[in-house]
GROMACS .gro file of C-alpha atoms in nm:
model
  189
    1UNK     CA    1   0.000   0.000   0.000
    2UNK     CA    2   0.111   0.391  -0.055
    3UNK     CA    3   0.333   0.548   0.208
    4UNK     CA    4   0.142   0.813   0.401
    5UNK     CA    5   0.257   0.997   0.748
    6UNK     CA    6   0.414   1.142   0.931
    7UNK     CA    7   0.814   1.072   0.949
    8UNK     CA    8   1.056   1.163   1.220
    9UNK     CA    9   1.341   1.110   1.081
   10UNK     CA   10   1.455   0.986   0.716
   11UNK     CA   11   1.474   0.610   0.645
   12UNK     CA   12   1.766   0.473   0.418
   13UNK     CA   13   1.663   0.175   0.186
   14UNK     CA   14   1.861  -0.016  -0.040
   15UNK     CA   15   1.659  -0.172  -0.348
   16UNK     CA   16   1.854  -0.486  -0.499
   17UNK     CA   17   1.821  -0.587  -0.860
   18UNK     CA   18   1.929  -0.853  -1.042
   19UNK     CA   19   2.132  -0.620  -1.304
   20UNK     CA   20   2.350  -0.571  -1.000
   21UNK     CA   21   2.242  -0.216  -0.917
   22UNK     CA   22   2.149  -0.104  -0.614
   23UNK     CA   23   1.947   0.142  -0.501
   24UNK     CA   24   1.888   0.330  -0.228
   25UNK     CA   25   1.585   0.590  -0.088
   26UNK     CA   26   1.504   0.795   0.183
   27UNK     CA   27   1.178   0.814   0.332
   28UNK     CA   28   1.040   1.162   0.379
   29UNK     CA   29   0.792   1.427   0.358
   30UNK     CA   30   0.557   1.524   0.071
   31UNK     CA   31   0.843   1.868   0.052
   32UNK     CA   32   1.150   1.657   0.088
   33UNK     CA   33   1.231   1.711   0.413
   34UNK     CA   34   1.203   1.455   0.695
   35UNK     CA   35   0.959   1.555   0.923
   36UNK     CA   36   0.771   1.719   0.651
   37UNK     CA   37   0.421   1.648   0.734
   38UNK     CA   38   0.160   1.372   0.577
   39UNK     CA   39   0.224   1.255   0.188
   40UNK     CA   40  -0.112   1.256   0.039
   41UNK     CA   41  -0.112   1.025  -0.303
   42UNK     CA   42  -0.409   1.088  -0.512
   43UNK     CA   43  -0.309   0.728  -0.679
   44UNK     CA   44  -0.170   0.574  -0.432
   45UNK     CA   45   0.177   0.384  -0.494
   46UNK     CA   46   0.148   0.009  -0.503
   47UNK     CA   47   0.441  -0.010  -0.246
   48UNK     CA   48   0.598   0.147  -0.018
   49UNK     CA   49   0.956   0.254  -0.036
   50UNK     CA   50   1.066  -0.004   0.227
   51UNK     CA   51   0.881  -0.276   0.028
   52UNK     CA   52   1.008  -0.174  -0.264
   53UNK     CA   53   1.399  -0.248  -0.046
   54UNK     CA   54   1.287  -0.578   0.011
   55UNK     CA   55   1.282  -0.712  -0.361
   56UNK     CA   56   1.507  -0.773  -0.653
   57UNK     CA   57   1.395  -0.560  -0.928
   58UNK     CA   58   1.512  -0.664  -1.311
   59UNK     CA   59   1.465  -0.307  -1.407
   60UNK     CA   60   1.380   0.042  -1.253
   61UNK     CA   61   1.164   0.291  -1.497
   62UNK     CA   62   1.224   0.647  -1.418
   63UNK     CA   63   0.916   0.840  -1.580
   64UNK     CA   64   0.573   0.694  -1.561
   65UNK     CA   65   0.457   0.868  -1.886
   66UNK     CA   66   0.395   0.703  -2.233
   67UNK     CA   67   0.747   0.553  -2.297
   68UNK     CA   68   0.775   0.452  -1.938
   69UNK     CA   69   0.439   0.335  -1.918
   70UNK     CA   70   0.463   0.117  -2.211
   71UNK     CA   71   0.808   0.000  -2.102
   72UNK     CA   72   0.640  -0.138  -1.801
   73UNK     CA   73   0.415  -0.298  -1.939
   74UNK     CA   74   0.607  -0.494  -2.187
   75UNK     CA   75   0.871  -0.577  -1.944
   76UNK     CA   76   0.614  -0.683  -1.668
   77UNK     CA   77   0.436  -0.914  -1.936
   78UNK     CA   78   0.763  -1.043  -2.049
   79UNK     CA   79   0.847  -1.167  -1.638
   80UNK     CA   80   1.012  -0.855  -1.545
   81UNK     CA   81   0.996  -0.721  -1.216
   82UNK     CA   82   0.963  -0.391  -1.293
   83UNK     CA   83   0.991  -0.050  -1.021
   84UNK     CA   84   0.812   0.230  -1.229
   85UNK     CA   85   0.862   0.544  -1.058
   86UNK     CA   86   0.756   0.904  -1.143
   87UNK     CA   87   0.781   1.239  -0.905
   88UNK     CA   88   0.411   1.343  -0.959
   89UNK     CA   89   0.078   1.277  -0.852
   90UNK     CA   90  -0.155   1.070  -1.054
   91UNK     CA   91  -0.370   1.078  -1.278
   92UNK     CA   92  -0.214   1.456  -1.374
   93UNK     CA   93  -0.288   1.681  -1.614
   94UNK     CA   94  -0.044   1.701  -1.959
   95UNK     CA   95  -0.099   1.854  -2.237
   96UNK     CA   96   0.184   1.736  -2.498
   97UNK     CA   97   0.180   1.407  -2.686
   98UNK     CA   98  -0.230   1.400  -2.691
   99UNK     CA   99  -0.221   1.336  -3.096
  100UNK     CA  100  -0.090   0.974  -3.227
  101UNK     CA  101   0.006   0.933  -3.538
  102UNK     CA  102  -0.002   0.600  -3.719
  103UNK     CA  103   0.321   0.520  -3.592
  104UNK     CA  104   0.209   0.518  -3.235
  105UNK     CA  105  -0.120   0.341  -3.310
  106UNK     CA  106   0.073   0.058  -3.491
  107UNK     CA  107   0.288   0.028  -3.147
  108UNK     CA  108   0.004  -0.030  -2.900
  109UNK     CA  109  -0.073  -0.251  -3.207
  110UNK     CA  110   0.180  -0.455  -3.206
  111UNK     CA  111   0.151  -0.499  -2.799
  112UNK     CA  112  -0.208  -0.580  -2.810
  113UNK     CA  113  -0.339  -0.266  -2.672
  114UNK     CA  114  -0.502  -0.159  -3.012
  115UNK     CA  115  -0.849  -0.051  -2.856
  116UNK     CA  116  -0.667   0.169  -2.595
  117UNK     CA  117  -0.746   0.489  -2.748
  118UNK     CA  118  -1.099   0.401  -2.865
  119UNK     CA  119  -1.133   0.299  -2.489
  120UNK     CA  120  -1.011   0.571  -2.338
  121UNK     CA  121  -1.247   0.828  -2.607
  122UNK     CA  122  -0.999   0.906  -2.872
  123UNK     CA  123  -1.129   1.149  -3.157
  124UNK     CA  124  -0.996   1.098  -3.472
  125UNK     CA  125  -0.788   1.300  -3.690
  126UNK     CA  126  -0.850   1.399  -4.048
  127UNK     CA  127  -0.705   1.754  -4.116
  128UNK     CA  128  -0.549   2.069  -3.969
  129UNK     CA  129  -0.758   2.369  -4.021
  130UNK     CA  130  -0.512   2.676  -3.997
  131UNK     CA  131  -0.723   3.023  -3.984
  132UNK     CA  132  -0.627   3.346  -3.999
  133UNK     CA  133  -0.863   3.639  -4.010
  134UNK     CA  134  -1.121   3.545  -4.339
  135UNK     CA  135  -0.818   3.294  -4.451
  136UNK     CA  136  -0.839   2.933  -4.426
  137UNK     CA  137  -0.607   2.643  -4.502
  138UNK     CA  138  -0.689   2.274  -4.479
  139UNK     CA  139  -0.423   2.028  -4.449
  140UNK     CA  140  -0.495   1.667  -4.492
  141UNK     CA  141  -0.360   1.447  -4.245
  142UNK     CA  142  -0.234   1.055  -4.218
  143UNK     CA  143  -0.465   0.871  -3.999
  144UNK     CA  144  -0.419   0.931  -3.629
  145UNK     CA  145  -0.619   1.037  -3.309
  146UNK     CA  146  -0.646   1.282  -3.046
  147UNK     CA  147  -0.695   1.175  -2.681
  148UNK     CA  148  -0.637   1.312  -2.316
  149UNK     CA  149  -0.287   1.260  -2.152
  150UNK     CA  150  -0.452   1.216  -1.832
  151UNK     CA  151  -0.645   0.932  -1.943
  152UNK     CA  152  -0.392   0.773  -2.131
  153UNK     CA  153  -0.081   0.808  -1.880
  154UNK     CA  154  -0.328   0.671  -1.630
  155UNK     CA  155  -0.441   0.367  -1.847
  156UNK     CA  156  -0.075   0.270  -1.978
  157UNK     CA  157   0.014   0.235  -1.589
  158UNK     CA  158  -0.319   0.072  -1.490
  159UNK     CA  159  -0.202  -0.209  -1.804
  160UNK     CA  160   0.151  -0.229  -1.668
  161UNK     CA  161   0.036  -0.263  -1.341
  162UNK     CA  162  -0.249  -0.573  -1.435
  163UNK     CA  163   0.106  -0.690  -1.615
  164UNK     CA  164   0.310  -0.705  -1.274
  165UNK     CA  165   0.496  -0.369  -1.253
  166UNK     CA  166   0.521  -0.212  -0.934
  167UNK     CA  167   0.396   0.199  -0.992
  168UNK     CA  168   0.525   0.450  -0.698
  169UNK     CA  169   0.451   0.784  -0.766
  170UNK     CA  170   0.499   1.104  -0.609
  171UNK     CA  171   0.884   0.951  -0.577
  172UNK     CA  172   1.213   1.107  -0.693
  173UNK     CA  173   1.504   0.928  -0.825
  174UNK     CA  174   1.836   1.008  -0.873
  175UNK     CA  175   2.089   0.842  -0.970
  176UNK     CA  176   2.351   0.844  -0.664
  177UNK     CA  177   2.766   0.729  -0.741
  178UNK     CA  178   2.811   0.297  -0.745
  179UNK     CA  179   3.119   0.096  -0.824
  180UNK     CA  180   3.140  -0.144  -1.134
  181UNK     CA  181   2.861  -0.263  -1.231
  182UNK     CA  182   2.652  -0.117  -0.910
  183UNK     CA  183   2.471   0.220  -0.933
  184UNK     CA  184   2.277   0.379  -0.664
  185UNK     CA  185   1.954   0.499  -0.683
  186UNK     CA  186   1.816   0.763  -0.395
  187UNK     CA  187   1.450   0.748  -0.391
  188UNK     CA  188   1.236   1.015  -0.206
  189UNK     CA  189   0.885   1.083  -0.140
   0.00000   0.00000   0.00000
């Protein structure tokens, strides 16, 4: 379950994986600071930083947005375990990378998560209207659709989540020294 509370004091964690790496977090409050009050998670992480210490993760996804959703999920269905981490609060607002082109639609394609966007309300694009006082333009476009961020962040991680991957947002990551083939990771809430 999420990690809410109050925190006297911060908590190192290491989290093993099997690529050798190890990380390690600090528990703390929702402004970084140790005793910084309660961490409210409107989704709430799927573990808490010191379960997340207790595993060996394969792989550890910084960014829980399209690539790093999708990661997930293909990793996860593959047998991964998979950490997915992202410093904000979900669902969240975005407003880049709402139109996918036929590229991106042949991707979820070739996953099997084709009826995503149809799911999730995707509108369809045909053309590109530019206006400009009594001009107009139409520009014909290749097929593609239009569809929320929110919705589709949110339903990438709810897939790689149903696939095995572990979500934890509101959490920081930073990559923190190692030796060899080790690398640290400090995690923070």
């Amino acid at each position: 379950m999420g990690q809410s509370g109050n925190f006297d004091k911060p908590q190192e964690i290491t989290i093993s994986m099997k690529t050798g790496r190890v990380a390690k977090g600090f528990v703390s409050g929702p402004d970084g600071t140790p005793s910084g009050g309660a961490t409210v998670l409107c989704w709430p992480s799927t573990l808490s930083l010191q379960e997340a210490a207790r595993d060996v993760w394969d792989v550890a996804i910084v960014g829980a947005g399209p690539s790093g959703g999708l990661a997930a999920h293909e990793l996860a269905r593959r047998g991964a375990s998979v950490l997915l981490i992202d410093k904000a609060t979900f669902p969240r607002q975005k407003v880049c990378g709402c139109c996918m082109n036929t590229a991106a639609l042949g991707i979820l394609r070739a996953v099997g998560l084709e009826t995503l966007p149809d799911q999730l309300g995707a509108r369809p694009l045909h053309k590109l209207l530019f206006v400009e006082g009594k001009r107009r333009a139409n520009i014909a476009l290749p097929p593609g659709v239009a569809l929320s961020r929110k919705a589709f962040d949110a339903a990438l991680i709810r897939q790689a989540m149903a696939a095995g991957a572990s979500f934890s947002p509101q959490t920081t990551a930073t990559l923190d020294g190692g030796t060899g083939r080790f690398r640290w990771l400090a995690l923070g809430r």
